């Protein structure tokens, strides 16, 4: 390995199905950089903390330039870091770590990645905030809620565990919300129906093994003219997206967000523009 080889990677567990290596190798190639993107699985176990520290020390020393973080470490990693961006602090999760001069910096590129994709889809217009309904209240929902709230949107969170939705809303304060249980067929939001312009699925429903499941109940008509965004990107057309399109609505999957969050991480580490089209193609070629 030569000295100037750029070492990047991903920590979490399990990692073997991650699309991140494809995205970052495409970015390295397109930018003409000599580099690698390695998987560093950190399985649960008594030596987990030690493994993490070892890896983070190599980042502090500058031997590894940057790491992405995925489930289940996005929150757990935070106490190990020296500085957090305001976004990572507010969301309470880190997906990107940079190292240098003995310090570790944590960032979250899921939130700006989500907004960037809405802009690419020409759905998001600066200065024209509106009302969104977010389905689910886990880690990805936190990034989406933070992003929309920062952009001035009113956000309603619907999750099967009302307390989880309430917690999310309380922590990311100043958000108008109506926590409702998905099992109640979302009828509780009937007052908001006409105000909604965006519905975002942040639950894993639609991906394997829940491919024949949608977070939106079949019996419930979609609000008119709403834009549907599904964070799930594999399969490309979830049941949620298929039904929305059948109802005449515009709908997009989460591939664009995946590409954007990777591109933003890559840019934090290298200072170079990541070519989105090349990253997107790297995934589309794989998906066939
Ligand atoms: P997470 O932290 O586990 O949160 C998942 C949320 O969905 C929780 O609120 C969970 O509720 C809810 N949920 C799970 N199963 C459900 C069901 N059967 N019915 C109703 N609600 C259910 O996961 P995450 O990290 O937020 O990821 C969620 C999804 O987003 C995954 O599919 C992931 O691949 C995708 N994602 C995509 C991108 C992208 O770039 N496109 C980025 C991040 C995540 P409970 O807590 O009650 O289980």
mmCIF file of C-alpha atoms and ligand atoms in Angstrom:
data_model
loop_
_atom_site.group_PDB
_atom_site.id
_atom_site.type_symbol
_atom_site.label_atom_id
_atom_site.label_comp_id
_atom_site.label_asym_id
_atom_site.label_seq_id
_atom_site.Cartn_x
_atom_site.Cartn_y
_atom_site.Cartn_z
ATOM 1 C CA UNK A 1 0.000 0.000 0.000
ATOM 2 C CA UNK A 2 1.459 3.350 -0.962
ATOM 3 C CA UNK A 3 1.577 6.232 1.497
ATOM 4 C CA UNK A 4 -0.827 8.434 -0.449
ATOM 5 C CA UNK A 5 -3.527 5.779 -0.776
ATOM 6 C CA UNK A 6 -6.792 7.242 0.487
ATOM 7 C CA UNK A 7 -8.292 4.860 3.021
ATOM 8 C CA UNK A 8 -12.046 5.076 3.510
ATOM 9 C CA UNK A 9 -14.531 2.596 4.922
ATOM 10 C CA UNK A 10 -17.736 1.656 6.670
ATOM 11 C CA UNK A 11 -18.370 0.485 10.226
ATOM 12 C CA UNK A 12 -21.504 -1.223 11.528
ATOM 13 C CA UNK A 13 -22.950 -4.731 11.509
ATOM 14 C CA UNK A 14 -23.894 -6.568 9.371
ATOM 15 C CA UNK A 15 -22.318 -4.893 6.311
ATOM 16 C CA UNK A 16 -22.245 -7.389 3.469
ATOM 17 C CA UNK A 17 -25.348 -5.985 1.698
ATOM 18 C CA UNK A 18 -24.229 -2.362 1.843
ATOM 19 C CA UNK A 19 -24.165 -0.342 -1.400
ATOM 20 C CA UNK A 20 -21.625 2.100 0.080
ATOM 21 C CA UNK A 21 -18.491 0.403 -1.354
ATOM 22 C CA UNK A 22 -19.956 0.596 -4.889
ATOM 23 C CA UNK A 23 -20.758 4.285 -4.451
ATOM 24 C CA UNK A 24 -17.414 5.300 -2.983
ATOM 25 C CA UNK A 25 -15.307 3.193 -5.336
ATOM 26 C CA UNK A 26 -17.168 4.848 -8.222
ATOM 27 C CA UNK A 27 -16.401 8.265 -6.710
ATOM 28 C CA UNK A 28 -12.700 7.416 -6.191
ATOM 29 C CA UNK A 29 -12.457 6.157 -9.766
ATOM 30 C CA UNK A 30 -14.255 9.152 -11.267
ATOM 31 C CA UNK A 31 -11.998 11.562 -9.349
ATOM 32 C CA UNK A 32 -8.854 9.650 -10.369
ATOM 33 C CA UNK A 33 -7.894 8.946 -6.747
ATOM 34 C CA UNK A 34 -5.831 6.027 -5.533
ATOM 35 C CA UNK A 35 -7.938 4.708 -2.706
ATOM 36 C CA UNK A 36 -9.957 1.990 -1.051
ATOM 37 C CA UNK A 37 -13.308 1.667 0.721
ATOM 38 C CA UNK A 38 -13.237 -1.209 3.179
ATOM 39 C CA UNK A 39 -15.906 -2.851 5.270
ATOM 40 C CA UNK A 40 -15.078 -2.945 8.980
ATOM 41 C CA UNK A 41 -17.787 -5.107 10.591
ATOM 42 C CA UNK A 42 -18.062 -4.502 14.333
ATOM 43 C CA UNK A 43 -20.258 -7.368 15.605
ATOM 44 C CA UNK A 44 -21.764 -7.293 19.069
ATOM 45 C CA UNK A 45 -19.499 -8.839 21.693
ATOM 46 C CA UNK A 46 -17.251 -8.046 24.619
ATOM 47 C CA UNK A 47 -14.404 -6.691 22.443
ATOM 48 C CA UNK A 48 -16.652 -4.348 20.440
ATOM 49 C CA UNK A 49 -15.512 -1.192 22.297
ATOM 50 C CA UNK A 50 -11.863 -2.104 21.863
ATOM 51 C CA UNK A 51 -12.258 -2.788 18.142
ATOM 52 C CA UNK A 52 -13.962 0.557 17.697
ATOM 53 C CA UNK A 53 -11.248 2.415 19.600
ATOM 54 C CA UNK A 54 -8.503 0.763 17.554
ATOM 55 C CA UNK A 55 -10.136 1.787 14.303
ATOM 56 C CA UNK A 56 -10.854 5.299 15.497
ATOM 57 C CA UNK A 57 -7.222 5.698 16.606
ATOM 58 C CA UNK A 58 -6.094 4.963 13.061
ATOM 59 C CA UNK A 59 -8.473 7.725 11.954
ATOM 60 C CA UNK A 60 -7.037 10.126 14.528
ATOM 61 C CA UNK A 61 -3.545 9.381 13.240
ATOM 62 C CA UNK A 62 -4.731 10.107 9.715
ATOM 63 C CA UNK A 63 -4.029 6.563 8.468
ATOM 64 C CA UNK A 64 -7.719 6.199 7.636
ATOM 65 C CA UNK A 65 -9.186 9.368 6.172
ATOM 66 C CA UNK A 66 -12.897 8.806 6.677
ATOM 67 C CA UNK A 67 -15.504 6.322 7.828
ATOM 68 C CA UNK A 68 -19.216 5.965 7.261
ATOM 69 C CA UNK A 69 -21.264 4.611 10.130
ATOM 70 C CA UNK A 70 -24.332 2.447 9.816
ATOM 71 C CA UNK A 71 -26.693 0.405 11.997
ATOM 72 C CA UNK A 72 -26.286 -0.275 14.930
ATOM 73 C CA UNK A 73 -23.494 2.231 15.638
ATOM 74 C CA UNK A 74 -24.941 5.555 14.492
ATOM 75 C CA UNK A 75 -25.756 6.616 18.072
ATOM 76 C CA UNK A 76 -23.269 4.433 19.941
ATOM 77 C CA UNK A 77 -20.317 6.053 18.176
ATOM 78 C CA UNK A 78 -21.098 9.575 19.361
ATOM 79 C CA UNK A 79 -19.307 9.559 22.758
ATOM 80 C CA UNK A 80 -16.071 8.468 21.031
ATOM 81 C CA UNK A 81 -15.964 11.624 18.896
ATOM 82 C CA UNK A 82 -14.408 14.998 19.747
ATOM 83 C CA UNK A 83 -16.724 17.260 17.771
ATOM 84 C CA UNK A 84 -20.160 16.952 16.222
ATOM 85 C CA UNK A 85 -21.763 19.135 13.588
ATOM 86 C CA UNK A 86 -24.981 20.867 14.690
ATOM 87 C CA UNK A 87 -26.940 18.487 12.414
ATOM 88 C CA UNK A 88 -25.405 15.350 13.947
ATOM 89 C CA UNK A 89 -26.015 16.724 17.437
ATOM 90 C CA UNK A 90 -29.648 17.622 16.719
ATOM 91 C CA UNK A 91 -30.438 14.347 14.927
ATOM 92 C CA UNK A 92 -28.605 12.331 17.569
ATOM 93 C CA UNK A 93 -26.848 10.160 14.983
ATOM 94 C CA UNK A 94 -23.599 10.187 13.015
ATOM 95 C CA UNK A 95 -23.101 8.590 9.599
ATOM 96 C CA UNK A 96 -19.812 10.239 8.618
ATOM 97 C CA UNK A 97 -16.555 10.535 10.589
ATOM 98 C CA UNK A 98 -13.505 12.477 9.497
ATOM 99 C CA UNK A 99 -10.181 12.428 11.281
ATOM 100 C CA UNK A 100 -7.152 14.631 11.422
ATOM 101 C CA UNK A 101 -4.724 16.384 13.818
ATOM 102 C CA UNK A 102 -5.591 13.858 16.503
ATOM 103 C CA UNK A 103 -9.289 14.723 16.466
ATOM 104 C CA UNK A 104 -12.465 12.992 15.271
ATOM 105 C CA UNK A 105 -15.391 14.876 13.749
ATOM 106 C CA UNK A 106 -18.893 13.422 13.434
ATOM 107 C CA UNK A 107 -21.416 14.563 10.842
ATOM 108 C CA UNK A 108 -24.758 13.412 9.477
ATOM 109 C CA UNK A 109 -25.154 13.610 5.696
ATOM 110 C CA UNK A 110 -28.531 11.798 5.586
ATOM 111 C CA UNK A 111 -30.395 15.045 6.324
ATOM 112 C CA UNK A 112 -28.785 17.241 3.638
ATOM 113 C CA UNK A 113 -28.795 14.196 1.335
ATOM 114 C CA UNK A 114 -32.569 13.906 1.625
ATOM 115 C CA UNK A 115 -33.117 17.612 0.885
ATOM 116 C CA UNK A 116 -30.641 17.520 -1.987
ATOM 117 C CA UNK A 117 -32.620 14.712 -3.583
ATOM 118 C CA UNK A 118 -35.897 16.598 -3.220
ATOM 119 C CA UNK A 119 -34.186 19.516 -5.007
ATOM 120 C CA UNK A 120 -32.914 17.204 -7.747
ATOM 121 C CA UNK A 121 -36.463 15.925 -8.224
ATOM 122 C CA UNK A 122 -37.559 19.551 -8.508
ATOM 123 C CA UNK A 123 -40.028 18.993 -5.733
ATOM 124 C CA UNK A 124 -38.307 21.135 -3.124
ATOM 125 C CA UNK A 125 -38.363 24.894 -3.657
ATOM 126 C CA UNK A 126 -36.389 27.189 -1.341
ATOM 127 C CA UNK A 127 -38.618 29.567 0.550
ATOM 128 C CA UNK A 128 -41.750 27.534 -0.128
ATOM 129 C CA UNK A 129 -42.079 25.372 2.960
ATOM 130 C CA UNK A 130 -45.123 23.168 3.273
ATOM 131 C CA UNK A 131 -46.442 20.245 5.315
ATOM 132 C CA UNK A 132 -45.033 16.728 5.310
ATOM 133 C CA UNK A 133 -46.173 13.475 6.868
ATOM 134 C CA UNK A 134 -43.337 11.180 7.942
ATOM 135 C CA UNK A 135 -44.159 7.495 8.396
ATOM 136 C CA UNK A 136 -41.909 5.896 11.027
ATOM 137 C CA UNK A 137 -39.845 7.474 13.792
ATOM 138 C CA UNK A 138 -36.487 5.652 13.754
ATOM 139 C CA UNK A 139 -33.000 6.888 12.862
ATOM 140 C CA UNK A 140 -33.715 7.843 9.252
ATOM 141 C CA UNK A 141 -36.925 9.620 10.281
ATOM 142 C CA UNK A 142 -34.898 11.802 12.649
ATOM 143 C CA UNK A 143 -32.667 12.955 9.760
ATOM 144 C CA UNK A 144 -35.670 13.627 7.505
ATOM 145 C CA UNK A 145 -37.595 15.515 10.209
ATOM 146 C CA UNK A 146 -34.534 17.612 11.063
ATOM 147 C CA UNK A 147 -33.917 18.453 7.395
ATOM 148 C CA UNK A 148 -37.502 19.510 6.722
ATOM 149 C CA UNK A 149 -37.821 21.413 9.985
ATOM 150 C CA UNK A 150 -34.623 23.345 9.243
ATOM 151 C CA UNK A 151 -36.127 24.236 5.874
ATOM 152 C CA UNK A 152 -39.191 25.654 7.646
ATOM 153 C CA UNK A 153 -41.620 22.825 6.978
ATOM 154 C CA UNK A 154 -44.379 21.671 9.294
ATOM 155 C CA UNK A 155 -43.800 18.021 10.022
ATOM 156 C CA UNK A 156 -46.254 15.406 11.236
ATOM 157 C CA UNK A 157 -44.843 12.121 12.451
ATOM 158 C CA UNK A 158 -46.877 8.916 12.299
ATOM 159 C CA UNK A 159 -45.406 5.851 13.946
ATOM 160 C CA UNK A 160 -46.800 2.619 15.294
ATOM 161 C CA UNK A 161 -45.335 3.516 18.676
ATOM 162 C CA UNK A 162 -46.778 6.896 19.528
ATOM 163 C CA UNK A 163 -44.235 7.437 22.298
ATOM 164 C CA UNK A 164 -41.399 7.073 19.789
ATOM 165 C CA UNK A 165 -42.998 9.711 17.536
ATOM 166 C CA UNK A 166 -43.546 12.018 20.484
ATOM 167 C CA UNK A 167 -39.940 11.586 21.638
ATOM 168 C CA UNK A 168 -38.646 12.413 18.172
ATOM 169 C CA UNK A 169 -40.771 15.523 17.980
ATOM 170 C CA UNK A 170 -39.871 16.680 21.491
ATOM 171 C CA UNK A 171 -36.149 16.266 20.881
ATOM 172 C CA UNK A 172 -36.230 18.010 17.514
ATOM 173 C CA UNK A 173 -38.396 20.691 19.137
ATOM 174 C CA UNK A 174 -40.527 23.366 17.530
ATOM 175 C CA UNK A 175 -42.095 20.919 15.109
ATOM 176 C CA UNK A 176 -45.844 20.841 14.743
ATOM 177 C CA UNK A 177 -46.961 17.304 14.980
ATOM 178 C CA UNK A 178 -49.747 14.815 15.386
ATOM 179 C CA UNK A 179 -48.407 11.463 16.492
ATOM 180 C CA UNK A 180 -50.724 8.734 15.294
ATOM 181 C CA UNK A 181 -50.519 4.978 15.236
ATOM 182 C CA UNK A 182 -50.212 3.475 11.759
ATOM 183 C CA UNK A 183 -52.576 0.709 12.776
ATOM 184 C CA UNK A 184 -55.322 3.326 13.134
ATOM 185 C CA UNK A 185 -55.147 3.669 9.356
ATOM 186 C CA UNK A 186 -53.943 7.263 9.725
ATOM 187 C CA UNK A 187 -57.499 8.515 10.000
ATOM 188 C CA UNK A 188 -56.394 10.641 12.928
ATOM 189 C CA UNK A 189 -54.702 13.018 10.504
ATOM 190 C CA UNK A 190 -57.898 13.763 8.616
ATOM 191 C CA UNK A 191 -57.681 17.437 9.669
ATOM 192 C CA UNK A 192 -54.331 17.683 7.930
ATOM 193 C CA UNK A 193 -55.123 15.827 4.729
ATOM 194 C CA UNK A 194 -55.661 18.847 2.527
ATOM 195 C CA UNK A 195 -52.496 20.585 3.798
ATOM 196 C CA UNK A 196 -50.166 17.680 3.014
ATOM 197 C CA UNK A 197 -47.800 18.039 0.072
ATOM 198 C CA UNK A 198 -45.297 15.288 0.894
ATOM 199 C CA UNK A 199 -45.482 11.802 2.427
ATOM 200 C CA UNK A 200 -42.201 10.040 3.297
ATOM 201 C CA UNK A 201 -41.836 6.385 4.223
ATOM 202 C CA UNK A 202 -38.947 5.884 6.659
ATOM 203 C CA UNK A 203 -40.013 2.408 7.806
ATOM 204 C CA UNK A 204 -38.421 -0.706 6.273
ATOM 205 C CA UNK A 205 -41.827 -1.820 4.904
ATOM 206 C CA UNK A 206 -41.428 -2.582 1.194
ATOM 207 C CA UNK A 207 -37.919 -4.000 1.396
ATOM 208 C CA UNK A 208 -37.219 -7.729 1.841
ATOM 209 C CA UNK A 209 -38.757 -9.563 3.643
ATOM 210 C CA UNK A 210 -41.687 -7.080 3.676
ATOM 211 C CA UNK A 211 -41.908 -6.614 -0.110
ATOM 212 C CA UNK A 212 -45.663 -7.118 -0.260
ATOM 213 C CA UNK A 213 -46.331 -4.623 2.519
ATOM 214 C CA UNK A 214 -46.925 -0.888 2.319
ATOM 215 C CA UNK A 215 -46.873 1.600 5.208
ATOM 216 C CA UNK A 216 -49.945 3.268 3.672
ATOM 217 C CA UNK A 217 -53.139 1.255 4.231
ATOM 218 C CA UNK A 218 -54.717 0.140 0.949
ATOM 219 C CA UNK A 219 -58.201 1.234 2.026
ATOM 220 C CA UNK A 220 -57.076 4.801 2.698
ATOM 221 C CA UNK A 221 -57.088 7.087 -0.375
ATOM 222 C CA UNK A 222 -53.942 9.182 -0.812
ATOM 223 C CA UNK A 223 -54.385 12.929 -0.313
ATOM 224 C CA UNK A 224 -54.773 14.641 -3.683
ATOM 225 C CA UNK A 225 -51.625 15.869 -5.439
ATOM 226 C CA UNK A 226 -49.265 14.697 -2.704
ATOM 227 C CA UNK A 227 -45.651 13.756 -3.550
ATOM 228 C CA UNK A 228 -44.636 10.320 -2.256
ATOM 229 C CA UNK A 229 -41.029 9.577 -1.275
ATOM 230 C CA UNK A 230 -39.938 6.123 -0.131
ATOM 231 C CA UNK A 231 -36.546 5.878 1.607
ATOM 232 C CA UNK A 232 -36.456 2.226 0.562
ATOM 233 C CA UNK A 233 -34.518 1.857 -2.730
ATOM 234 C CA UNK A 234 -34.289 -1.905 -3.091
ATOM 235 C CA UNK A 235 -36.603 -2.910 -4.764
ATOM 236 C CA UNK A 236 -36.734 0.223 -6.892
ATOM 237 C CA UNK A 237 -40.553 0.113 -7.009
ATOM 238 C CA UNK A 238 -42.029 -0.711 -3.638
ATOM 239 C CA UNK A 239 -45.697 -1.489 -3.186
ATOM 240 C CA UNK A 240 -46.085 2.003 -1.644
ATOM 241 C CA UNK A 241 -44.629 3.613 -4.793
ATOM 242 C CA UNK A 242 -46.638 1.393 -7.150
ATOM 243 C CA UNK A 243 -49.900 2.248 -5.416
ATOM 244 C CA UNK A 244 -49.091 5.972 -5.326
ATOM 245 C CA UNK A 245 -48.319 5.985 -9.062
ATOM 246 C CA UNK A 246 -51.488 4.028 -9.775
ATOM 247 C CA UNK A 247 -53.352 6.801 -7.950
ATOM 248 C CA UNK A 248 -51.776 9.293 -10.373
ATOM 249 C CA UNK A 249 -49.214 10.662 -7.908
ATOM 250 C CA UNK A 250 -45.544 11.464 -8.401
ATOM 251 C CA UNK A 251 -43.336 9.136 -6.403
ATOM 252 C CA UNK A 252 -39.600 8.518 -5.911
ATOM 253 C CA UNK A 253 -37.513 5.900 -4.126
ATOM 254 C CA UNK A 254 -34.556 6.548 -1.798
ATOM 255 C CA UNK A 255 -31.777 5.865 -4.301
ATOM 256 C CA UNK A 256 -31.225 9.583 -4.836
ATOM 257 C CA UNK A 257 -30.869 10.168 -1.103
ATOM 258 C CA UNK A 258 -28.450 7.249 -0.847
ATOM 259 C CA UNK A 259 -26.326 8.739 -3.636
ATOM 260 C CA UNK A 260 -26.461 12.240 -2.154
ATOM 261 C CA UNK A 261 -25.491 11.203 1.378
ATOM 262 C CA UNK A 262 -22.533 9.225 -0.022
ATOM 263 C CA UNK A 263 -21.488 12.102 -2.281
ATOM 264 C CA UNK A 264 -21.601 14.537 0.648
ATOM 265 C CA UNK A 265 -19.485 12.204 2.831
ATOM 266 C CA UNK A 266 -16.971 11.827 0.008
ATOM 267 C CA UNK A 267 -16.807 15.599 -0.387
ATOM 268 C CA UNK A 268 -16.189 16.083 3.369
ATOM 269 C CA UNK A 269 -13.220 13.680 3.155
ATOM 270 C CA UNK A 270 -11.649 14.759 -0.119
ATOM 271 C CA UNK A 271 -12.777 18.342 -0.795
ATOM 272 C CA UNK A 272 -13.638 17.177 -4.334
ATOM 273 C CA UNK A 273 -17.008 17.218 -6.112
ATOM 274 C CA UNK A 274 -18.446 13.701 -6.254
ATOM 275 C CA UNK A 275 -20.026 13.047 -9.664
ATOM 276 C CA UNK A 276 -23.608 12.043 -8.775
ATOM 277 C CA UNK A 277 -24.362 10.533 -12.185
ATOM 278 C CA UNK A 278 -21.434 8.089 -11.893
ATOM 279 C CA UNK A 279 -22.497 7.078 -8.397
ATOM 280 C CA UNK A 280 -26.086 6.550 -9.467
ATOM 281 C CA UNK A 281 -24.964 4.455 -12.452
ATOM 282 C CA UNK A 282 -22.811 2.275 -10.206
ATOM 283 C CA UNK A 283 -25.979 1.243 -8.345
ATOM 284 C CA UNK A 284 -28.287 1.046 -11.372
ATOM 285 C CA UNK A 285 -25.793 -1.222 -13.202
ATOM 286 C CA UNK A 286 -25.772 -3.493 -10.170
ATOM 287 C CA UNK A 287 -29.570 -3.508 -9.806
ATOM 288 C CA UNK A 288 -29.890 -4.275 -13.537
HETATM 289 P P1 LIG B 1 -34.922 2.167 12.318
HETATM 290 O O1 LIG B 1 -34.124 3.125 13.133
HETATM 291 O O2 LIG B 1 -34.990 0.731 12.733
HETATM 292 O O3 LIG B 1 -36.430 2.761 12.242
HETATM 293 C C1 LIG B 1 -37.449 2.107 11.546
HETATM 294 C C2 LIG B 1 -38.795 2.728 11.897
HETATM 295 O O4 LIG B 1 -39.793 1.985 11.197
HETATM 296 C C3 LIG B 1 -39.160 2.647 13.385
HETATM 297 O O5 LIG B 1 -40.012 3.708 13.712
HETATM 298 C C4 LIG B 1 -39.916 1.309 13.431
HETATM 299 O O6 LIG B 1 -40.794 1.194 14.528
HETATM 300 C C5 LIG B 1 -40.716 1.414 12.148
HETATM 301 N N1 LIG B 1 -41.176 0.106 11.715
HETATM 302 C C6 LIG B 1 -40.452 -1.018 11.552
HETATM 303 N N2 LIG B 1 -41.236 -2.027 11.150
HETATM 304 C C7 LIG B 1 -42.505 -1.531 11.099
HETATM 305 C C8 LIG B 1 -43.770 -2.085 10.775
HETATM 306 N N3 LIG B 1 -43.890 -3.380 10.441
HETATM 307 N N4 LIG B 1 -44.859 -1.281 10.813
HETATM 308 C C9 LIG B 1 -44.761 0.019 11.169
HETATM 309 N N5 LIG B 1 -43.589 0.599 11.483
HETATM 310 C C10 LIG B 1 -42.473 -0.158 11.454
HETATM 311 O O7 LIG B 1 -34.404 2.128 10.815
HETATM 312 P P2 LIG B 1 -33.810 3.378 9.968
HETATM 313 O O8 LIG B 1 -32.337 3.419 10.086
HETATM 314 O O9 LIG B 1 -34.593 4.569 10.317
HETATM 315 O O10 LIG B 1 -34.107 2.893 8.463
HETATM 316 C C11 LIG B 1 -35.429 2.785 8.013
HETATM 317 C C12 LIG B 1 -35.466 2.516 6.502
HETATM 318 O O11 LIG B 1 -34.913 3.616 5.805
HETATM 319 C C13 LIG B 1 -34.671 1.290 6.066
HETATM 320 O O12 LIG B 1 -35.400 0.643 5.063
HETATM 321 C C14 LIG B 1 -33.387 1.884 5.496
HETATM 322 O O13 LIG B 1 -32.810 1.053 4.503
HETATM 323 C C15 LIG B 1 -33.924 3.164 4.895
HETATM 324 N N6 LIG B 1 -32.886 4.210 4.788
HETATM 325 C C16 LIG B 1 -32.648 4.709 3.536
HETATM 326 C C17 LIG B 1 -31.708 5.723 3.396
HETATM 327 C C18 LIG B 1 -31.433 6.262 2.034
HETATM 328 O O14 LIG B 1 -30.391 6.916 1.847
HETATM 329 N N7 LIG B 1 -32.313 6.065 1.081
HETATM 330 C C19 LIG B 1 -31.030 6.232 4.513
HETATM 331 C C20 LIG B 1 -31.324 5.703 5.781
HETATM 332 C C21 LIG B 1 -32.271 4.670 5.903
HETATM 333 P P3 LIG B 1 -40.375 0.265 15.795
HETATM 334 O O15 LIG B 1 -39.281 1.023 16.484
HETATM 335 O O16 LIG B 1 -41.638 0.164 16.560
HETATM 336 O O17 LIG B 1 -39.894 -1.045 15.234
#
